[in-house]
Amino acid sequence: MSEHRRKPPQQQGGGRAAARRSQSGRRAAPRGASHAPSASFGSEGEERPYGGRAEARRAAKGGRRRAADHGAGHGAGAGGGRRGGGGGSEGGRGRGRGREPEKKRFIDYPRAGKYGWRRFVPSWKQVTGTCLGFFGLLVATAGIGLAMVDIPDPQRTANVQKNVYYWSDDTQMVIAGGGDKNRQIVDIEEIPQSMQNAVVAAENATFWDDNGVDPMGIARAVVNMAMGGSTQSGSTITQQYVKNTYLSQEQTLKRKITELLISVKVGGIQSKETILAGYLNTAYYGRGAYGIEAAARAYYNKSAIDLDTSESAFLAATLNGPNLYDPAGGQGPGASAKENTERATNRWKFALRRMVEIGELDQSERQEILTKGFPEPDKPKPATNKAGQIGYLTDLADNYIIANTNISRNKLDQGGYKIHTTFDKKKMAALTKAVEKVEKENIDEKKRPETDKYVQFGGASVEPKTGKIKAIYGGSDATVHFTNNADYTGVQVGSTFKPFVLSAAMEYGIRDPDLPPEQTPEQRTIVSPKSIYDGDNKLKVKNYDGTIWHNEKDEEWHQRNDGDESKGDIDLRTAMQFSTNTPYIQLAMDVGLDKVRQTAEAAGIKKDNLPGWRSPSFALGTSAPSAIRLAGAYATFAASGKQAEPYSVESIESKDGEVWNHDEVAKVKQGIPADVADNVTDVLRTVVQEGTGTAAKPVDAQWPTAGKTGTTDGNKSAWFAGYTRQLSTAIGMFRVDDQAKNQKFLEMYGTGGQKSIHGASFPAEIWTEYMLSAMKDKSPQQFPEPSDLGTIVGEPTPTPPPSPTETEEEESPDPSPTTEAPPTSPEPDPTSTCRPLDWECRQNENGGNENGGDENGGSGDPGGGEPTTEQPDPGENEGNENGNPGAWFGSSK
């Protein structure tokens, strides 16, 4: 260290430190009497200070040791010498500068003797101790839990009862469910070894060795879900047996912990054979079958002991979720027969492979089974007390309960509930009678097997303002025809969708063609029903800014009208009246297809039922809502825009009293502005009075009526949806072989002896027949007077007659099949030989039906081109998001 930074030497024996040492009774040694290095002293023997701070710290740390050495020397000498005494003095100075030792703590954290972040890093002893302590706490807690939890009485689950269903007037409809549970307990000896092996292989390969729970399985399930994988239960067969036998199906932490504790206890008390037999006898296999014996009867009409290995593997697959693995189909568009068969086949193969992996099946035998193919089960056979429409009604009610209350399928099947429905007994009878009457008078399978076979009808009637489902028609018989035609079927609704386009135009307005697509309400123009649009045939569909719309293949879209008729400039009211396509497809483009979809949802159509909304054809009815949903959406117009969710159950009672009431959850909202809804109703009244819906005029003569017809591309479905102020009803008609493995909608050209089927024909006849009966005890109620809404857009311009060249080109097939994209919602229009409003003339000329052919002229028109949009197969999932079932009551949330 440089000279000028050294401290001057202090006088020996002087200073405050010496005084303090003197007062404390310690002898002060003269300075210089230490064992410091010689470099610390000058040439004359004077003491120099330490060479630096580091040296001073080292000297301080060594003070204690030097003090001990010099103390010993001081005791040995007679008073010690100067240097020895100095040792004692230096030792004293070392202790004064050194750190005092810290007291020992029970938990040394933060750790003593460590500095900075190292103080907070636990030692290996601390980590080990913490883990052992936590493990010990878990063991102690589990021990206490096991001691406190008793195994419940399994007999309580055997006390299943019937459910009683009531009509809306509280008269008894039927006694069903609950006690109908098909369960027959069999011993383990009566369950084939192949079934035991298949379930263990597919569900819980460690069953014979685990202690009732599988920690690794639970951990895998947690990790998989945390990483965004599929939801897994992680439950062992013992846990599932405990849940089925002793506990409820509720998904709570308390129930899960209780399940784990009871499973450990059961696993330690009961034999594995008893547990496996108990699980196979209590599990739900679908088709109302609880237990392996009932499942064997339901799927293969045989006793469980007679099941072969292939059949056993399939039944083991159904335990993964009967609604999604029954090849006959389940509830919702995601559970069609086709999709279920594919899932069941894959799961069946998986079970066989796992049986080989755990050593319970030879590879050669597995290959032989695979070669034979999937073991197709028998068709379902519903209970006879659900014949006719009753089965459809109880299924709707059951599905609604499961989707909207805390009552699980397991609880519902145990029975004991009184279920009060919204179904009106008289209206149900009237709707059934109306369908059967029209069908009997017009449909003849024997006379016209090629056109009249597989004809089906579906319908629903909903009360505006409340959403109560008053009546449905699900099909010919719930014990024969298993698909509920009032619920989701995948049938497109055609031009009955156009009112939502008009509603969107009057609520949101059309966009300014000079501005970007996203525009504020102030930048849009609200459209009046008097607005003028081009109604010509083969119209080029344009974007809102006037540019030609192109599909993903960069092809233009030329929209066509029914019979290839051009209407020229036409207002929106008249276009709705005669269901002219071109004005409404262009109107939707001007408003924005997203706004049209938004309006349909606001009226009550579920998002899952609105696929393909980015295509212009969306405006003409490519969506496939159920009859219930369509009737409910039209009910929103009838109620001046107030939207109420359709529902089928008013209240539920158990032996302890009422357990659920719809009034507690009922929600009615203003889905569409009142002035918009009333204007739509006013336009739809024109359809009934002077347009394609005049078949409903007998109802309108007594009760003000509004409605719309709808027919789809290829004449594969036809609809009539209409309403009075008190009741909204939708009737659909289509052809499909519901027993076919690959179901497809069939054309209806020639059906019922008519050239083609339109919404104005049989569907409108059924609607009218039913409504005359359903409304006879109702007083007429007028719809609100519509306000003068919106701006008249467009001006009529004279259309010059086409030249011969133009006509020839228009009638000849276009060499490019992409230049003409047909619509998906053909509608009847007046013929060229009758006056526009002379309905009797049109009926006489066409044999009681409108001019044949769909809106794109596809009926026998060689130049019409091939349809570019097809109806989805029945039950297929059309754009279902989150796998949520589109069946109305399967998932109404």
PDB file of N, CA, C and O in Angstrom, residues 156-163 176-185 244 249 281-291 294 383 385-386 408-415:
ATOM      1  N   ARG A 156     -78.420 -49.983  -1.789  1.00  0.00           N
ATOM      2  CA  ARG A 156     -79.224 -48.797  -2.081  1.00  0.00           C
ATOM      3  C   ARG A 156     -79.342 -48.565  -3.581  1.00  0.00           C
ATOM      4  O   ARG A 156     -80.326 -48.005  -4.050  1.00  0.00           O
ATOM      5  N   THR A 157     -78.343 -48.984  -4.359  1.00  0.00           N
ATOM      6  CA  THR A 157     -78.411 -48.788  -5.806  1.00  0.00           C
ATOM      7  C   THR A 157     -79.380 -49.758  -6.469  1.00  0.00           C
ATOM      8  O   THR A 157     -79.735 -49.579  -7.620  1.00  0.00           O
ATOM      9  N   ALA A 158     -79.743 -50.810  -5.755  1.00  0.00           N
ATOM     10  CA  ALA A 158     -80.677 -51.777  -6.333  1.00  0.00           C
ATOM     11  C   ALA A 158     -82.123 -51.306  -6.203  1.00  0.00           C
ATOM     12  O   ALA A 158     -83.022 -51.884  -6.811  1.00  0.00           O
ATOM     13  N   ASN A 159     -82.336 -50.272  -5.395  1.00  0.00           N
ATOM     14  CA  ASN A 159     -83.702 -49.788  -5.174  1.00  0.00           C
ATOM     15  C   ASN A 159     -84.129 -48.825  -6.273  1.00  0.00           C
ATOM     16  O   ASN A 159     -84.550 -47.712  -6.006  1.00  0.00           O
ATOM     17  N   VAL A 160     -83.969 -49.251  -7.504  1.00  0.00           N
ATOM     18  CA  VAL A 160     -84.361 -48.394  -8.617  1.00  0.00           C
ATOM     19  C   VAL A 160     -85.879 -48.329  -8.711  1.00  0.00           C
ATOM     20  O   VAL A 160     -86.583 -49.283  -8.377  1.00  0.00           O
ATOM     21  N   GLN A 161     -86.383 -47.179  -9.166  1.00  0.00           N
ATOM     22  CA  GLN A 161     -87.813 -46.966  -9.268  1.00  0.00           C
ATOM     23  C   GLN A 161     -88.153 -46.483 -10.669  1.00  0.00           C
ATOM     24  O   GLN A 161     -87.277 -46.242 -11.491  1.00  0.00           O
ATOM     25  N   LYS A 162     -89.417 -46.314 -10.906  1.00  0.00           N
ATOM     26  CA  LYS A 162     -89.882 -45.780 -12.177  1.00  0.00           C
ATOM     27  C   LYS A 162     -89.894 -44.253 -12.124  1.00  0.00           C
ATOM     28  O   LYS A 162     -90.030 -43.654 -11.059  1.00  0.00           O
ATOM     29  N   ASN A 163     -89.758 -43.651 -13.290  1.00  0.00           N
ATOM     30  CA  ASN A 163     -90.004 -42.218 -13.436  1.00  0.00           C
ATOM     31  C   ASN A 163     -91.403 -42.036 -14.016  1.00  0.00           C
ATOM     32  O   ASN A 163     -91.811 -42.784 -14.902  1.00  0.00           O
ATOM     33  N   ALA A 176     -92.107 -44.641 -17.023  1.00  0.00           N
ATOM     34  CA  ALA A 176     -90.986 -45.190 -17.789  1.00  0.00           C
ATOM     35  C   ALA A 176     -89.683 -44.898 -17.068  1.00  0.00           C
ATOM     36  O   ALA A 176     -89.660 -44.281 -16.007  1.00  0.00           O
ATOM     37  N   GLY A 177     -88.572 -45.337 -17.678  1.00  0.00           N
ATOM     38  CA  GLY A 177     -87.259 -45.071 -17.115  1.00  0.00           C
ATOM     39  C   GLY A 177     -87.092 -45.744 -15.776  1.00  0.00           C
ATOM     40  O   GLY A 177     -87.936 -46.510 -15.306  1.00  0.00           O
ATOM     41  N   GLY A 178     -86.023 -45.427 -15.092  1.00  0.00           N
ATOM     42  CA  GLY A 178     -85.808 -45.932 -13.743  1.00  0.00           C
ATOM     43  C   GLY A 178     -85.988 -47.425 -13.659  1.00  0.00           C
ATOM     44  O   GLY A 178     -85.086 -48.186 -13.951  1.00  0.00           O
ATOM     45  N   GLY A 179     -87.184 -47.861 -13.255  1.00  0.00           N
ATOM     46  CA  GLY A 179     -87.470 -49.276 -13.092  1.00  0.00           C
ATOM     47  C   GLY A 179     -87.366 -50.066 -14.382  1.00  0.00           C
ATOM     48  O   GLY A 179     -87.362 -51.284 -14.352  1.00  0.00           O
ATOM     49  N   ASP A 180     -87.315 -49.393 -15.509  1.00  0.00           N
ATOM     50  CA  ASP A 180     -87.120 -50.086 -16.781  1.00  0.00           C
ATOM     51  C   ASP A 180     -85.669 -50.539 -16.941  1.00  0.00           C
ATOM     52  O   ASP A 180     -85.322 -51.188 -17.919  1.00  0.00           O
ATOM     53  N   LYS A 181     -84.847 -50.142 -15.988  1.00  0.00           N
ATOM     54  CA  LYS A 181     -83.430 -50.486 -16.084  1.00  0.00           C
ATOM     55  C   LYS A 181     -83.280 -51.996 -16.212  1.00  0.00           C
ATOM     56  O   LYS A 181     -83.734 -52.764 -15.364  1.00  0.00           O
ATOM     57  N   ASN A 182     -82.639 -52.407 -17.267  1.00  0.00           N
ATOM     58  CA  ASN A 182     -82.494 -53.821 -17.555  1.00  0.00           C
ATOM     59  C   ASN A 182     -81.209 -54.315 -16.908  1.00  0.00           C
ATOM     60  O   ASN A 182     -80.132 -54.199 -17.479  1.00  0.00           O
ATOM     61  N   ARG A 183     -81.338 -54.825 -15.704  1.00  0.00           N
ATOM     62  CA  ARG A 183     -80.150 -55.283 -14.989  1.00  0.00           C
ATOM     63  C   ARG A 183     -80.420 -56.648 -14.381  1.00  0.00           C
ATOM     64  O   ARG A 183     -81.428 -56.856 -13.705  1.00  0.00           O
ATOM     65  N   GLN A 184     -79.504 -57.580 -14.619  1.00  0.00           N
ATOM     66  CA  GLN A 184     -79.594 -58.916 -14.017  1.00  0.00           C
ATOM     67  C   GLN A 184     -78.207 -59.295 -13.538  1.00  0.00           C
ATOM     68  O   GLN A 184     -77.282 -59.428 -14.333  1.00  0.00           O
ATOM     69  N   ILE A 185     -78.057 -59.435 -12.230  1.00  0.00           N
ATOM     70  CA  ILE A 185     -76.756 -59.739 -11.642  1.00  0.00           C
ATOM     71  C   ILE A 185     -76.375 -61.186 -11.946  1.00  0.00           C
ATOM     72  O   ILE A 185     -77.174 -62.113 -11.773  1.00  0.00           O
ATOM     73  N   ASN A 244     -69.881 -46.704  -9.231  1.00  0.00           N
ATOM     74  CA  ASN A 244     -71.162 -47.225  -9.697  1.00  0.00           C
ATOM     75  C   ASN A 244     -71.995 -47.822  -8.570  1.00  0.00           C
ATOM     76  O   ASN A 244     -73.225 -47.733  -8.577  1.00  0.00           O
ATOM     77  N   GLN A 249     -72.514 -39.864  -9.360  1.00  0.00           N
ATOM     78  CA  GLN A 249     -71.669 -39.576 -10.522  1.00  0.00           C
ATOM     79  C   GLN A 249     -71.198 -38.120 -10.558  1.00  0.00           C
ATOM     80  O   GLN A 249     -70.617 -37.678 -11.544  1.00  0.00           O
ATOM     81  N   ASN A 281     -71.283 -55.955 -13.590  1.00  0.00           N
ATOM     82  CA  ASN A 281     -72.720 -56.028 -13.322  1.00  0.00           C
ATOM     83  C   ASN A 281     -73.364 -54.673 -13.069  1.00  0.00           C
ATOM     84  O   ASN A 281     -74.593 -54.574 -13.035  1.00  0.00           O
ATOM     85  N   THR A 282     -72.565 -53.628 -12.870  1.00  0.00           N
ATOM     86  CA  THR A 282     -73.138 -52.308 -12.579  1.00  0.00           C
ATOM     87  C   THR A 282     -72.855 -51.279 -13.667  1.00  0.00           C
ATOM     88  O   THR A 282     -73.506 -50.232 -13.709  1.00  0.00           O
ATOM     89  N   ALA A 283     -71.902 -51.552 -14.548  1.00  0.00           N
ATOM     90  CA  ALA A 283     -71.535 -50.584 -15.578  1.00  0.00           C
ATOM     91  C   ALA A 283     -72.673 -50.392 -16.581  1.00  0.00           C
ATOM     92  O   ALA A 283     -73.487 -51.294 -16.812  1.00  0.00           O
ATOM     93  N   TYR A 284     -72.699 -49.205 -17.190  1.00  0.00           N
ATOM     94  CA  TYR A 284     -73.722 -48.886 -18.196  1.00  0.00           C
ATOM     95  C   TYR A 284     -73.136 -49.086 -19.587  1.00  0.00           C
ATOM     96  O   TYR A 284     -72.106 -48.521 -19.937  1.00  0.00           O
ATOM     97  N   TYR A 285     -73.807 -49.902 -20.393  1.00  0.00           N
ATOM     98  CA  TYR A 285     -73.331 -50.251 -21.723  1.00  0.00           C
ATOM     99  C   TYR A 285     -74.115 -49.569 -22.833  1.00  0.00           C
ATOM    100  O   TYR A 285     -73.850 -49.793 -24.008  1.00  0.00           O
ATOM    101  N   GLY A 286     -75.091 -48.732 -22.488  1.00  0.00           N
ATOM    102  CA  GLY A 286     -75.948 -48.119 -23.487  1.00  0.00           C
ATOM    103  C   GLY A 286     -77.208 -48.936 -23.714  1.00  0.00           C
ATOM    104  O   GLY A 286     -77.367 -50.052 -23.201  1.00  0.00           O
ATOM    105  N   ARG A 287     -78.148 -48.361 -24.478  1.00  0.00           N
ATOM    106  CA  ARG A 287     -79.413 -49.014 -24.804  1.00  0.00           C
ATOM    107  C   ARG A 287     -80.203 -49.393 -23.549  1.00  0.00           C
ATOM    108  O   ARG A 287     -80.937 -50.381 -23.532  1.00  0.00           O
ATOM    109  N   GLY A 288     -79.991 -48.638 -22.462  1.00  0.00           N
ATOM    110  CA  GLY A 288     -80.705 -48.915 -21.223  1.00  0.00           C
ATOM    111  C   GLY A 288     -80.205 -50.136 -20.487  1.00  0.00           C
ATOM    112  O   GLY A 288     -80.841 -50.590 -19.526  1.00  0.00           O
ATOM    113  N   ALA A 289     -79.071 -50.683 -20.911  1.00  0.00           N
ATOM    114  CA  ALA A 289     -78.549 -51.918 -20.333  1.00  0.00           C
ATOM    115  C   ALA A 289     -77.516 -51.617 -19.246  1.00  0.00           C
ATOM    116  O   ALA A 289     -76.472 -51.030 -19.520  1.00  0.00           O
ATOM    117  N   TYR A 290     -77.811 -52.064 -18.029  1.00  0.00           N
ATOM    118  CA  TYR A 290     -76.863 -51.958 -16.922  1.00  0.00           C
ATOM    119  C   TYR A 290     -76.419 -53.371 -16.571  1.00  0.00           C
ATOM    120  O   TYR A 290     -77.219 -54.219 -16.184  1.00  0.00           O
ATOM    121  N   GLY A 291     -75.147 -53.623 -16.691  1.00  0.00           N
ATOM    122  CA  GLY A 291     -74.629 -54.950 -16.411  1.00  0.00           C
ATOM    123  C   GLY A 291     -74.412 -55.753 -17.679  1.00  0.00           C
ATOM    124  O   GLY A 291     -75.072 -55.561 -18.707  1.00  0.00           O
ATOM    125  N   ALA A 294     -77.474 -57.839 -19.265  1.00  0.00           N
ATOM    126  CA  ALA A 294     -78.422 -56.999 -20.012  1.00  0.00           C
ATOM    127  C   ALA A 294     -77.797 -56.499 -21.304  1.00  0.00           C
ATOM    128  O   ALA A 294     -78.467 -56.398 -22.344  1.00  0.00           O
ATOM    129  N   ALA A 383     -88.293 -49.954 -25.394  1.00  0.00           N
ATOM    130  CA  ALA A 383     -89.368 -50.542 -24.600  1.00  0.00           C
ATOM    131  C   ALA A 383     -90.709 -50.303 -25.277  1.00  0.00           C
ATOM    132  O   ALA A 383     -90.945 -49.258 -25.878  1.00  0.00           O
ATOM    133  N   ASN A 385     -93.539 -49.646 -24.018  1.00  0.00           N
ATOM    134  CA  ASN A 385     -94.354 -48.562 -23.465  1.00  0.00           C
ATOM    135  C   ASN A 385     -93.943 -47.201 -24.027  1.00  0.00           C
ATOM    136  O   ASN A 385     -94.490 -46.189 -23.634  1.00  0.00           O
ATOM    137  N   LYS A 386     -92.973 -47.199 -24.928  1.00  0.00           N
ATOM    138  CA  LYS A 386     -92.544 -45.955 -25.568  1.00  0.00           C
ATOM    139  C   LYS A 386     -92.931 -45.931 -27.047  1.00  0.00           C
ATOM    140  O   LYS A 386     -92.342 -45.215 -27.847  1.00  0.00           O
ATOM    141  N   SER A 408     -77.792 -36.427 -13.020  1.00  0.00           N
ATOM    142  CA  SER A 408     -76.984 -37.170 -13.989  1.00  0.00           C
ATOM    143  C   SER A 408     -77.797 -38.299 -14.609  1.00  0.00           C
ATOM    144  O   SER A 408     -78.895 -38.633 -14.156  1.00  0.00           O
ATOM    145  N   ARG A 409     -77.250 -38.878 -15.654  1.00  0.00           N
ATOM    146  CA  ARG A 409     -77.895 -40.019 -16.292  1.00  0.00           C
ATOM    147  C   ARG A 409     -78.055 -41.161 -15.301  1.00  0.00           C
ATOM    148  O   ARG A 409     -79.090 -41.830 -15.251  1.00  0.00           O
ATOM    149  N   ASN A 410     -77.055 -41.379 -14.466  1.00  0.00           N
ATOM    150  CA  ASN A 410     -77.123 -42.455 -13.487  1.00  0.00           C
ATOM    151  C   ASN A 410     -78.266 -42.229 -12.508  1.00  0.00           C
ATOM    152  O   ASN A 410     -79.041 -43.131 -12.206  1.00  0.00           O
ATOM    153  N   LYS A 411     -78.395 -41.008 -12.002  1.00  0.00           N
ATOM    154  CA  LYS A 411     -79.474 -40.698 -11.066  1.00  0.00           C
ATOM    155  C   LYS A 411     -80.835 -40.823 -11.734  1.00  0.00           C
ATOM    156  O   LYS A 411     -81.782 -41.352 -11.153  1.00  0.00           O
ATOM    157  N   LEU A 412     -80.912 -40.330 -12.969  1.00  0.00           N
ATOM    158  CA  LEU A 412     -82.188 -40.383 -13.677  1.00  0.00           C
ATOM    159  C   LEU A 412     -82.603 -41.829 -13.919  1.00  0.00           C
ATOM    160  O   LEU A 412     -83.785 -42.184 -13.793  1.00  0.00           O
ATOM    161  N   ASP A 413     -81.642 -42.674 -14.247  1.00  0.00           N
ATOM    162  CA  ASP A 413     -81.948 -44.069 -14.508  1.00  0.00           C
ATOM    163  C   ASP A 413     -82.326 -44.824 -13.238  1.00  0.00           C
ATOM    164  O   ASP A 413     -82.986 -45.867 -13.311  1.00  0.00           O
ATOM    165  N   GLN A 414     -81.899 -44.338 -12.096  1.00  0.00           N
ATOM    166  CA  GLN A 414     -82.299 -44.971 -10.850  1.00  0.00           C
ATOM    167  C   GLN A 414     -83.765 -44.690 -10.538  1.00  0.00           C
ATOM    168  O   GLN A 414     -84.395 -45.392  -9.764  1.00  0.00           O
ATOM    169  N   GLY A 415     -84.316 -43.666 -11.187  1.00  0.00           N
ATOM    170  CA  GLY A 415     -85.749 -43.427 -11.124  1.00  0.00           C
ATOM    171  C   GLY A 415     -86.202 -42.714  -9.868  1.00  0.00           C
ATOM    172  O   GLY A 415     -85.414 -42.157  -9.107  1.00  0.00           O
TER     173      GLY A 415
END
